[in-house]
Short mmCIF file of C-alpha atoms and ligand atoms in Angstrom, two decimals:
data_model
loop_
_atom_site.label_atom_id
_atom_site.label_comp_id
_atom_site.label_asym_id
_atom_site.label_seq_id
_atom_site.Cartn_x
_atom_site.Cartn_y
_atom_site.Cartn_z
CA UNK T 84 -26.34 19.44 14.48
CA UNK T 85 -24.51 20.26 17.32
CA UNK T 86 -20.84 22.07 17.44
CA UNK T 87 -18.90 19.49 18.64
CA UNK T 88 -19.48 16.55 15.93
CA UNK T 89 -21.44 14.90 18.74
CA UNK T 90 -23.94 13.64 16.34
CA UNK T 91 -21.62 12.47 14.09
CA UNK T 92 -21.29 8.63 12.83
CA UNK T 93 -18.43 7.67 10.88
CA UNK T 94 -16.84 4.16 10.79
CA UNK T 95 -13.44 3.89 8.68
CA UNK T 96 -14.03 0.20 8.09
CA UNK T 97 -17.74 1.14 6.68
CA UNK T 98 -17.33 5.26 5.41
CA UNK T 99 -20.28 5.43 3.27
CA UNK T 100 -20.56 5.93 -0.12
CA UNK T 101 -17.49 7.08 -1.99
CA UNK T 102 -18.49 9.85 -3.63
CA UNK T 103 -20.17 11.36 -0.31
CA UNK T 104 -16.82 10.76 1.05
CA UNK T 105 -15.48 14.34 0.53
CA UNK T 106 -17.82 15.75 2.10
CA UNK T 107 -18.03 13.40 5.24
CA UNK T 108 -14.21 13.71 5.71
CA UNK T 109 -15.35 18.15 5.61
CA UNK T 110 -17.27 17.02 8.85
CA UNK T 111 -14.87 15.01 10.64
CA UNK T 112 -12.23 17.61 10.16
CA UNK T 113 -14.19 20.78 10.84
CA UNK T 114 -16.16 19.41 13.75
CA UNK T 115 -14.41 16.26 14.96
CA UNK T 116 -10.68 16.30 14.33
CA UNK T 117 -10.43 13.56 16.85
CA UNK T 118 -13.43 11.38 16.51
CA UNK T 119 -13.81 8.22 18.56
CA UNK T 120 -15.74 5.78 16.92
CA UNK T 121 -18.56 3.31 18.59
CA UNK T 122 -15.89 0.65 17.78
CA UNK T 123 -13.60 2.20 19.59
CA UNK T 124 -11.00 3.91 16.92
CA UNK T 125 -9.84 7.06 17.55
CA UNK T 126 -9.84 8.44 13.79
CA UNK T 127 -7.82 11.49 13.39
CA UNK T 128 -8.41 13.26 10.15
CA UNK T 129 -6.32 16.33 9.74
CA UNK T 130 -3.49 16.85 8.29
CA UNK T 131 -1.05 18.36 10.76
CA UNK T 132 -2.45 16.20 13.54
CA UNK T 133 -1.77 12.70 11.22
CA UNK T 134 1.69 14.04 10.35
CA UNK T 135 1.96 15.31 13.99
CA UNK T 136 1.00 11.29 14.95
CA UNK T 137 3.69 9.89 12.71
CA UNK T 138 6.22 11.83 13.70
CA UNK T 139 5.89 10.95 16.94
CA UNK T 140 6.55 6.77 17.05
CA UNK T 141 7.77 6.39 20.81
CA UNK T 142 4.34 7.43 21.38
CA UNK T 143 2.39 6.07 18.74
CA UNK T 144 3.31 2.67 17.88
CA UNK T 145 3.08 0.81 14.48
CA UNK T 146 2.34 -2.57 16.25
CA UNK T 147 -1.72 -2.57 15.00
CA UNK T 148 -0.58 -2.43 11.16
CA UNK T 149 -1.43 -5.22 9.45
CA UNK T 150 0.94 -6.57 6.92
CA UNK T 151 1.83 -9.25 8.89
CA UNK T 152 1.70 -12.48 7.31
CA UNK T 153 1.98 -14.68 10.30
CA UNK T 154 -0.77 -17.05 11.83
CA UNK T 155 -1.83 -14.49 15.11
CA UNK T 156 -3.30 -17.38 17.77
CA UNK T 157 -6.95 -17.97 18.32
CA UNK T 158 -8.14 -19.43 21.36
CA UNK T 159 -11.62 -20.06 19.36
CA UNK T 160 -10.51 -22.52 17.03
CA UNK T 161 -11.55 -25.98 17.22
CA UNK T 162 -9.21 -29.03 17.88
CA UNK T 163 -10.21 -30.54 14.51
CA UNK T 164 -9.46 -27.45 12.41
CA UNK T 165 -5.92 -27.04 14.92
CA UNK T 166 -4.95 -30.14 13.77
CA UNK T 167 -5.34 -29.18 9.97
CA UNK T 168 -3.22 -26.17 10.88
CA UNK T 169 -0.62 -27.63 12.71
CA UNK T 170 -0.31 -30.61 9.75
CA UNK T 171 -0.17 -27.55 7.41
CA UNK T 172 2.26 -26.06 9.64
CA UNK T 173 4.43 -28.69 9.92
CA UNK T 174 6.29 -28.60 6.33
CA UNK T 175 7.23 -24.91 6.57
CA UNK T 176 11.04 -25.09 6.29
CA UNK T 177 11.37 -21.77 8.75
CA UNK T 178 11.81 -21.69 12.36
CA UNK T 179 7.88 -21.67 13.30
CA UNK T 180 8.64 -20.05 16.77
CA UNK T 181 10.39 -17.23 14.94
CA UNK T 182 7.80 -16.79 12.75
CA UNK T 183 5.22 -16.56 14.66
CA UNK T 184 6.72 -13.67 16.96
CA UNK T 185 8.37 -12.01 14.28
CA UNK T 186 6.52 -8.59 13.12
CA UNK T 187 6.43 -6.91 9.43
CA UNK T 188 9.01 -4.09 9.30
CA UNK T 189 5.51 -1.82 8.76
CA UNK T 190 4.51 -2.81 12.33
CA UNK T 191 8.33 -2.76 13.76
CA UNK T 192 9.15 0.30 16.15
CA UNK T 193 12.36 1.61 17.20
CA UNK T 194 14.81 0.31 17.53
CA UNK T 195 13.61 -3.05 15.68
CA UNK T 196 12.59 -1.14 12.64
CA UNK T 197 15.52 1.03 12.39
CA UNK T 198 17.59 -2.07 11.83
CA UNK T 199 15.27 -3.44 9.41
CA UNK T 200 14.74 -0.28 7.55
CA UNK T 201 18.43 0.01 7.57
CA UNK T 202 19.01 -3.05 6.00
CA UNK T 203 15.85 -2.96 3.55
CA UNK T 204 16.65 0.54 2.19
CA UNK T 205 20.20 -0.82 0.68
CA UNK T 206 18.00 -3.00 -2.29
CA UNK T 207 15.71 0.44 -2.97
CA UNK T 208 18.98 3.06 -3.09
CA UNK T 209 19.16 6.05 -6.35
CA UNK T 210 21.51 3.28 -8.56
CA UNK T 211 18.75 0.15 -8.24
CA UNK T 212 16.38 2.55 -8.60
CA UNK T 213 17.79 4.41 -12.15
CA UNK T 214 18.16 0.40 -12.99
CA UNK T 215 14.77 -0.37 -12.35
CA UNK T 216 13.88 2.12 -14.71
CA UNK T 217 14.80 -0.03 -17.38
CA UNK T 218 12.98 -2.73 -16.49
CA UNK T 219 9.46 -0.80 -15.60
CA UNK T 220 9.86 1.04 -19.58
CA UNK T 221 10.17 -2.80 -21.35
CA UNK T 222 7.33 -4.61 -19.19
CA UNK T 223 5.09 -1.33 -19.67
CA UNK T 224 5.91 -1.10 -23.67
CA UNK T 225 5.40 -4.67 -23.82
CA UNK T 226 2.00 -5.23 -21.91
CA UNK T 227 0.75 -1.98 -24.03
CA UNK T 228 2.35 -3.70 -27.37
CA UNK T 229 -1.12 -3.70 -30.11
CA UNK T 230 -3.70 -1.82 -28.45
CA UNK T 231 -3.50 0.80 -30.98
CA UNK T 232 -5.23 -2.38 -33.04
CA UNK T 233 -8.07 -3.29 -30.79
CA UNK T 234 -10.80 -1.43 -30.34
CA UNK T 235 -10.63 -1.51 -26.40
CA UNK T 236 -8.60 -2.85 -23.49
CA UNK T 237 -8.58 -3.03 -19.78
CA UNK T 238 -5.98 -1.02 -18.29
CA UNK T 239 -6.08 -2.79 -15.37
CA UNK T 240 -5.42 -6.29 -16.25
CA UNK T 241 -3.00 -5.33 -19.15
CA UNK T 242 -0.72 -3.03 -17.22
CA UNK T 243 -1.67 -2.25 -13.76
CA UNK T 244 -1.68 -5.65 -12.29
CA UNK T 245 1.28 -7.08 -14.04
CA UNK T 246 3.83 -3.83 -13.93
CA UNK T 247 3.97 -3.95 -10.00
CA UNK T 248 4.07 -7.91 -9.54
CA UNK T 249 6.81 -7.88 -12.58
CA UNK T 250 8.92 -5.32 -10.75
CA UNK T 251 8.31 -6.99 -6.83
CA UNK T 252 9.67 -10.25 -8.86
CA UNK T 253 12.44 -8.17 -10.68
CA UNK T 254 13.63 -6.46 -7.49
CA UNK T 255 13.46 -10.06 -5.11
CA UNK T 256 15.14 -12.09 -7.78
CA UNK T 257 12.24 -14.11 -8.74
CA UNK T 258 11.92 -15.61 -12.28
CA UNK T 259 9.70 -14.71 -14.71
CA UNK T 260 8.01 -17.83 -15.25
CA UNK T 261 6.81 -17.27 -11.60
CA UNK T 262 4.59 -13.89 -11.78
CA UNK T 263 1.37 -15.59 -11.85
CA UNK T 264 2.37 -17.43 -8.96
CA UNK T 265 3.71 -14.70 -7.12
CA UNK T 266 0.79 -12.61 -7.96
CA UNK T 267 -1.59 -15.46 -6.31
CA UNK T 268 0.08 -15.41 -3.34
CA UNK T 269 0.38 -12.02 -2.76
CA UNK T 270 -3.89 -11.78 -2.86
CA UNK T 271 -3.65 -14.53 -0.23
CA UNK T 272 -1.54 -12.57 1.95
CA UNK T 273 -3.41 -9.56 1.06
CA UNK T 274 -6.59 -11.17 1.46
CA UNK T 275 -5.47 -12.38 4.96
CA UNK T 276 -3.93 -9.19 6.31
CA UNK T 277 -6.83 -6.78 4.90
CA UNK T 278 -9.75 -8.43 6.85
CA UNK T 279 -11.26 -9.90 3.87
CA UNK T 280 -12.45 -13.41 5.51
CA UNK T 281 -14.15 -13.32 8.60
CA UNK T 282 -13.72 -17.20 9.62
CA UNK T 283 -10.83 -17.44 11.75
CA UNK T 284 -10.31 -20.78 11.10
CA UNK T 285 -10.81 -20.27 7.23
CA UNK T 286 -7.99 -16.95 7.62
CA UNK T 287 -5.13 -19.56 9.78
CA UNK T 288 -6.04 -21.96 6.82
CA UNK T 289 -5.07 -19.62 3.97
CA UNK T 290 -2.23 -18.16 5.71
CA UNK T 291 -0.20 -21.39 6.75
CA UNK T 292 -1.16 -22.45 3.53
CA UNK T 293 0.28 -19.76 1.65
CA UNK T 294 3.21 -19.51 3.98
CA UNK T 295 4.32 -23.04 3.44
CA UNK T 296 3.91 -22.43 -0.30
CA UNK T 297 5.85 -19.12 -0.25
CA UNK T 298 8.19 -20.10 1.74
CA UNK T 299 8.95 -23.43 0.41
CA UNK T 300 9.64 -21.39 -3.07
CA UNK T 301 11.45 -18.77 -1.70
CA UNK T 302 13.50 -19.89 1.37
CA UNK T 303 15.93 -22.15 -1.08
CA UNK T 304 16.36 -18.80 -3.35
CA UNK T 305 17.23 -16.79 0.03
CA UNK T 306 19.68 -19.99 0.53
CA UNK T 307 21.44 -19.49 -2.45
CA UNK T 308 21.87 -15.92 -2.20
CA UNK T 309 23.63 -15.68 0.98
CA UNK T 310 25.87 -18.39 -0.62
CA UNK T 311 26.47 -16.69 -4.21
CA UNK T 312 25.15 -13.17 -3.77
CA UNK T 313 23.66 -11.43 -6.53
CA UNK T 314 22.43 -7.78 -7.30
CA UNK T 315 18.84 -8.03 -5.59
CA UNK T 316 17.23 -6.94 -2.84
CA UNK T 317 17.14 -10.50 -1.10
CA UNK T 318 20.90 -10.33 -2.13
CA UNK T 319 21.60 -7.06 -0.40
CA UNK T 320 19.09 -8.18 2.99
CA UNK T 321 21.22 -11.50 3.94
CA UNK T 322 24.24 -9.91 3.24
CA UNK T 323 26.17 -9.27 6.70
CA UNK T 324 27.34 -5.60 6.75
CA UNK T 325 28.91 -4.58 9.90
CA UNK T 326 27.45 -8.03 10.93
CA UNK T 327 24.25 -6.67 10.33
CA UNK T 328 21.63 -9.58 7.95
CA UNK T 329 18.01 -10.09 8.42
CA UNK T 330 17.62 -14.25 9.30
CA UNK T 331 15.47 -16.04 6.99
CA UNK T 332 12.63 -15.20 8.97
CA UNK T 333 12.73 -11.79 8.46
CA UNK T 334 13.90 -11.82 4.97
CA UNK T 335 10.62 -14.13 4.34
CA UNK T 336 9.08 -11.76 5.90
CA UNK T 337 10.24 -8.59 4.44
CA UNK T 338 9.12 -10.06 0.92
CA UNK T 339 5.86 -10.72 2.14
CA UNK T 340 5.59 -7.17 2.92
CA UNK T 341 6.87 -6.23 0.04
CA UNK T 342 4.27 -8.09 -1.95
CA UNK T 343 1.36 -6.82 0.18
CA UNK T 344 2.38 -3.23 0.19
CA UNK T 345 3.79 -2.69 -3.36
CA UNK T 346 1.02 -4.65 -5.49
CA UNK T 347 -2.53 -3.74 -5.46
CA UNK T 348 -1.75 -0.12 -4.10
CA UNK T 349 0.25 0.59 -7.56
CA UNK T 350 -2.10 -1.07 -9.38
CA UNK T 351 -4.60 1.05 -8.25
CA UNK T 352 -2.71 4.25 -8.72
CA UNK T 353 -2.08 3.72 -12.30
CA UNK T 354 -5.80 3.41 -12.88
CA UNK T 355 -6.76 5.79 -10.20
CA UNK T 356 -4.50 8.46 -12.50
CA UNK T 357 -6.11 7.52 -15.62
CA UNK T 358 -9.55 7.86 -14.43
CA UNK T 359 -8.84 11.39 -12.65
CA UNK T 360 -7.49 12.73 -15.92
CA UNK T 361 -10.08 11.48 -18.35
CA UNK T 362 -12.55 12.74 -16.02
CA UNK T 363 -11.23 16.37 -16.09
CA UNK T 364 -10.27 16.80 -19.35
CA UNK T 365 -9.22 20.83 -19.19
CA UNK T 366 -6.08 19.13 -16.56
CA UNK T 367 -5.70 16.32 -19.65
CA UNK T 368 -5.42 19.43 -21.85
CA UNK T 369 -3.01 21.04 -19.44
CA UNK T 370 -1.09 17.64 -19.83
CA UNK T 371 -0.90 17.08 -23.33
CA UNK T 372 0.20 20.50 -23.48
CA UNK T 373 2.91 20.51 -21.31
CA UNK T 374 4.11 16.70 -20.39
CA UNK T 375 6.62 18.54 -17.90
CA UNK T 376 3.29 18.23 -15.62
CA UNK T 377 3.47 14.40 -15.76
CA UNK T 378 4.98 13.70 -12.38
CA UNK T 379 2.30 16.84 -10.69
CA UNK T 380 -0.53 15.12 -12.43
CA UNK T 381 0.34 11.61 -10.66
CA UNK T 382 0.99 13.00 -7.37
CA UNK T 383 -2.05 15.22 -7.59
CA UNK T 384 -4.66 11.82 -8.22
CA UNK T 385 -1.90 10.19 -5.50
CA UNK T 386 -3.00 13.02 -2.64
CA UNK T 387 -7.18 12.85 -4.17
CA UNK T 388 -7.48 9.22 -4.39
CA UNK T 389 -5.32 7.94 -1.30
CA UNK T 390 -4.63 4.10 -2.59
CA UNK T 391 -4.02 3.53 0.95
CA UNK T 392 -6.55 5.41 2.78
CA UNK T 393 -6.36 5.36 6.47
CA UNK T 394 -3.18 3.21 8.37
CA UNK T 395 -3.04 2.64 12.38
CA UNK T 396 -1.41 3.29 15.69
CA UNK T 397 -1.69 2.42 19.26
CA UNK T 398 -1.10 5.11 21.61
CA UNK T 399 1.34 3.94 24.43
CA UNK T 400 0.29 6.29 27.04
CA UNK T 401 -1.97 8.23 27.94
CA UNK T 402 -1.72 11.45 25.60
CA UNK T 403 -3.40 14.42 24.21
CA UNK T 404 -4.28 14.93 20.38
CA UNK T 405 -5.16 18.10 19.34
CA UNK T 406 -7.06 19.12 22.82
CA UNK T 407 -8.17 15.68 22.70
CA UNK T 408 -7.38 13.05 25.83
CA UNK T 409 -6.46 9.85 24.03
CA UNK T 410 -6.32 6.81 26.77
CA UNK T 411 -2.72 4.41 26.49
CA UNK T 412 -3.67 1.43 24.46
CA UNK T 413 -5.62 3.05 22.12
CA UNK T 414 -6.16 2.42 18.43
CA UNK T 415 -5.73 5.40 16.17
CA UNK T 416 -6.92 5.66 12.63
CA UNK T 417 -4.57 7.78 10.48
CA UNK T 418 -7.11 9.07 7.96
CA UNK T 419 -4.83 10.08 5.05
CA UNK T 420 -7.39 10.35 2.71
CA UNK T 421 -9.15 12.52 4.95
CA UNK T 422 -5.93 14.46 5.54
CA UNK T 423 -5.01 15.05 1.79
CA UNK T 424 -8.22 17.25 1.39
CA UNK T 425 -7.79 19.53 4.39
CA UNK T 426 -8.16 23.15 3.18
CA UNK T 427 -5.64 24.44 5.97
CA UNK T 428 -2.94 23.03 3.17
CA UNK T 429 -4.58 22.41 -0.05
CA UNK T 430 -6.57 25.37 -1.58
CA UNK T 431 -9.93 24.21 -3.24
CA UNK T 432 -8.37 20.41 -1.71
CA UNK T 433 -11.68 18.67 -3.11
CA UNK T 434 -10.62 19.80 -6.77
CA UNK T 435 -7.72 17.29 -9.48
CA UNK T 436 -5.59 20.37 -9.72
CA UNK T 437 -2.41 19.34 -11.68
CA UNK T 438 -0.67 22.44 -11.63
CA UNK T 439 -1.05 23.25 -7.74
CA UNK T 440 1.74 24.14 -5.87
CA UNK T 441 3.81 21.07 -5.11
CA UNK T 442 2.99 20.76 -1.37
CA UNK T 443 3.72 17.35 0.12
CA UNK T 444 0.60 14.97 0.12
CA UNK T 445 0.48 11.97 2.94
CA UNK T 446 -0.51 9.24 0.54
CA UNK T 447 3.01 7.85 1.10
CA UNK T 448 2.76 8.57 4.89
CA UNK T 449 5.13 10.57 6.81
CA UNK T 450 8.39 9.70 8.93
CA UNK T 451 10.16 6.43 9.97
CA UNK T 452 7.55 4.62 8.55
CA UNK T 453 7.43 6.86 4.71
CA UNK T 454 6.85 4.32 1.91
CA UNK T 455 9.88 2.54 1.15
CA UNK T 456 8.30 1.42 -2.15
CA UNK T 457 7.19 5.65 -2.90
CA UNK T 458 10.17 6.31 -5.53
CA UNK T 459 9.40 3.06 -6.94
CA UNK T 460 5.24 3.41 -7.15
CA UNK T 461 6.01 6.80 -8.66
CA UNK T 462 8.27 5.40 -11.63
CA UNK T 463 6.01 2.92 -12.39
CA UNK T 464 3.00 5.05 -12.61
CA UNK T 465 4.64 7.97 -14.38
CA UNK T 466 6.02 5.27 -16.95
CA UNK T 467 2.73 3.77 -17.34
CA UNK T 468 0.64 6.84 -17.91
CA UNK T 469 3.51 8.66 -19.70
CA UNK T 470 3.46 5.76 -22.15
CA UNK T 471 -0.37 6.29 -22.68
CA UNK T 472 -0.48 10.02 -22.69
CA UNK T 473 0.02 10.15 -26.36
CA UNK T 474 -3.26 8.54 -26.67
CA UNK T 475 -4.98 9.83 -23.69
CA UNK T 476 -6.63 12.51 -25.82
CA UNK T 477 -8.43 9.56 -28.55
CA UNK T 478 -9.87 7.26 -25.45
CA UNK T 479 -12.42 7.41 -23.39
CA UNK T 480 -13.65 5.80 -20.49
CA UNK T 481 -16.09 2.88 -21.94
CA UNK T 482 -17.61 0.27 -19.78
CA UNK T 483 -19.36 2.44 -17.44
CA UNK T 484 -20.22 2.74 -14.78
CA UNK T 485 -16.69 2.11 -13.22
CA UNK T 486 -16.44 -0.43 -10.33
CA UNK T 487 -14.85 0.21 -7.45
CA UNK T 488 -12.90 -2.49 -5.86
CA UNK T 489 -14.60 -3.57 -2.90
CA UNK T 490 -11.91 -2.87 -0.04
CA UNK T 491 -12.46 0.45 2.29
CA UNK T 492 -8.86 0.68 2.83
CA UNK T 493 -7.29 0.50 -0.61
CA UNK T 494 -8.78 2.62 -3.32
CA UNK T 495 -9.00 1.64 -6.74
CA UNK T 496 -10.81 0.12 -9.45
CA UNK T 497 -11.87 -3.14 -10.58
CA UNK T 498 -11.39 -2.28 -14.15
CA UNK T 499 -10.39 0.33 -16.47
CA UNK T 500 -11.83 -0.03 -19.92
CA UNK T 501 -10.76 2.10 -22.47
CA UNK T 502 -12.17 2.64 -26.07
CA UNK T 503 -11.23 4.52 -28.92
CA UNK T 504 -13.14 7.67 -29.40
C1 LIG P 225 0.96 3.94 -4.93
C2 LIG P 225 1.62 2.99 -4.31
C3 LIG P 225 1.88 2.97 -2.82
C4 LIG P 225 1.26 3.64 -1.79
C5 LIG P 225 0.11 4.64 -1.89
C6 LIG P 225 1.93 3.25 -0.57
C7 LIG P 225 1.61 3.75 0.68
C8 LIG P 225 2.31 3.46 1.84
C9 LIG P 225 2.04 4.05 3.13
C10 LIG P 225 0.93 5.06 3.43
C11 LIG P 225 2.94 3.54 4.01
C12 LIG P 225 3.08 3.94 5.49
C13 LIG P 225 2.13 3.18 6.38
C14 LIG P 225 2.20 3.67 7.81
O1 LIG P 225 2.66 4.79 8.10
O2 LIG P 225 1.76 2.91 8.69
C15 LIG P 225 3.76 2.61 3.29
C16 LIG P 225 4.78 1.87 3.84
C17 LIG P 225 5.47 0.90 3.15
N1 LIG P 225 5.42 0.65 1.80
FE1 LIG P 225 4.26 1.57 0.46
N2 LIG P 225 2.90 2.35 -0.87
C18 LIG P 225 2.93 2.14 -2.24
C19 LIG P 225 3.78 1.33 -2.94
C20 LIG P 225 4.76 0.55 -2.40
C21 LIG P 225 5.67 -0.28 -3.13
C22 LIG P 225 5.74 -0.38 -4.66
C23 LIG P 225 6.44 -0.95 -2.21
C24 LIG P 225 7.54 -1.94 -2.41
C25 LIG P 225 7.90 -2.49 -3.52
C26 LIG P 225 6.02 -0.51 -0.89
C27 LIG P 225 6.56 -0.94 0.30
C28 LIG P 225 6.29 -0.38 1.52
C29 LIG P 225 6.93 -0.82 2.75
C30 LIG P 225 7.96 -1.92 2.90
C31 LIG P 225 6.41 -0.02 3.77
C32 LIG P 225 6.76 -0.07 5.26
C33 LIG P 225 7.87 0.92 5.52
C34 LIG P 225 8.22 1.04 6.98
O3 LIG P 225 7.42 0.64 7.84
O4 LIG P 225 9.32 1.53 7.28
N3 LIG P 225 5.00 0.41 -1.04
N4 LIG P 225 3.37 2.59 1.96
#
């Protein structure tokens, strides 16, 4: 082996098995802070030097992030399959132009994403937030209602999935009646912006198809809320305020974000949290002890299991990263997960340590950029596994072994079952 990390191979989009993962993300930090991969990423794994990146967005942009939702062009396609696109294209009632130039706040820099952010932050302020409570606390009590009478349930499909899409619903005005709905299109869009089809024809497909869908639900309800305003987010993001609105465009796209960003990554944390405490039961018996520890114990499996794990820049210039030259116009892998576990801030980092010192994990990133949806996620989960906690100590894990889902950049699990000891 030498020194350097020379003879290292690590690929974010294909990191090995997970449970090796702690120690491969040792290697990369210890001998190859800044490791440029044969594809071409520059994957920085540290914790000061990711927080050092994100701090720094003049330099590093946002602009590879994904979360787009919009059709990017491909000179590949064929006329036969353009054709289907542009017929599929044609009944989208938003300015198409717009659209397709228009980027996700999470890949907006300065100054385009501090106006967005601006205008975004006034639906997620402390007062729609202490609201919000109120809603997470009856869709959790009701999706747990009766499993004390069955002899196992998934926590995954009875909570985690529907608590965030109920809230992203809640908080955008949606009805009720439309979750499923809502919940289908946000896979799409997820599906689209994580990578998960290869076919570029078969990707512009699902995307204009679930844009013209979308959109042809939600751009009459952003109508009707610049005309009679109500207390929602979509409300409070058409709104002129010192003649400052997001367009329809942007609105549509905010809540695509929204959806993308918010869903599957709570999802996974509430299960990620269950399964971190049920596998170390002396921290379960630190919990049930002292409940105080709830919101420690869900930041602590937030910081070991990274729902998001790694996020991206573009460098644009030529810089230097830790000692390392990094070329302008390159892409830089922000490996949080990686970060989360670096020793130079988190004693014995490898370990689910509820009671550790609270020191500021990057789960929810860092910066301009930090999580918009982070005080939210954290309600949810802590109202989700605060409602199971009195019976964390009767279940068990059944089922097993646990699936993971399939993704390398969100981390969760398919299922949760859990059983009555
Ligand atoms: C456990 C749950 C969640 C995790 C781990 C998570 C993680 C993250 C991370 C790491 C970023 C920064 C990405 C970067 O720096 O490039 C981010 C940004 C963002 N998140 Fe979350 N998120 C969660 C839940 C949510 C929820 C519930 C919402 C909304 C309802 C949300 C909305 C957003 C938005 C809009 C951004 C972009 C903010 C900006 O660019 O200014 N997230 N999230």
């Amino acid at each position: 082996m030498s020194a350097d990390g020379a003879d290292l191979t690590f690929d974010p989009f294909a990191p090995g098995p997970r449970d090796q993962l702690p120690a491969i993300f040792a290697e990369l930090r210890e001998r190859a802070p800044i490791y440029h991969t044969t594809s071409d990423i520059w994957v920085v794994s540290r914790f000061d030097d990711v927080k050092s990146v994100q701090s720094r967005p003049e330099l590093f942009s946002s602009r590879p992030n994904p979360y787009e939702g919009q059709a990017e062009t491909n000179p590949e396609i064929n006329p036969e399959v353009l054709e289907q696109l542009l017929a599929l294209a044609a009944g989208i009632p938003v300015d198409m132009a717009e659209l397709a130039s228009a980027r996700s706040i999470a890949a907006a820099d300065p100054p385009q994403h501090t106006r967005m952010r601006r205008i975004v932050s006034r639906g997620f302020g402390p007062r729609r937030i202490e609201e919000m409570a109120v809603a997470i606390k009856a869709i959790t009590d009701r999706c747990l209602a009766g499993i004390e009478a069955e002899s196992s349930f998934d926590l995954v499909e009875r909570l985690a999935i529907p608590l965030p899409v109920e809230m992203i619903c809640h908080i955008l005005g949606i009805d009720g009646s439309q979750y499923t709905q809502v919940k289908s299109w946000s896979d799409a869009f997820a599906a689209v912006a994580g990578g998960d089809i290869s076919d570029p024809a078969e990707r512009h497909q699902l995307m204009l198809r679930t844009i013209k869908e979308f959109s042809t639900f939600f751009v009459p309800l952003i109508e009707e809320r610049r005309k009679n305003p109500q207390s929602d987010l979509v409300s409070a993001m058409v709104r002129a305020i010192d003649d400052e609105a997001l367009s329809n465009v942007e609105t549509l796209m905010m809540a695509v974000t929204i959806m993308v960003a918010g869903n599957e990554t709570s999802t996974n944390l509430i299960g990620n949290t269950v399964v971190e405490l049920l596998s170390n039961p002396e921290q379960l018996a630190l919990l049930l002890d002292d409940p105080s520890l709830l919101p420690n114990a869900v930041e602590e499996a937030n910081r070991t299991t990274a729902p998001i794990q790694f996020a991206f820049r573009e460098a644009t210039d030529d810089t230097e990263l830790a000692g390392t030259k990094i070329p302008k116009g390159a892409i830089i892998a922000l490996h949080m997960a990686a970060a989360n576990r670096d020793p130079r801030c988190f004693e014995d980092p490898d370990s689910f340590l509820i009671t550790r010192p609270a020191v500021k994990n990057l789960s929810f990133g860092y910066g301009i950029h930090y999580c918009l949806g982070a005080h939210l996620a954290g309600q949810e989960v802590r109202a989700a596994v605060g409602r199971l906690l009195p019976h964390l100590g009767k279940l068990e894990l059944a089922g097993a072994p646990l699936e993971r889902n399939p993704s390398v950049l969100l981390n969760g699990w398919q299922r949760v079952e859990l059983a009555w000891v």
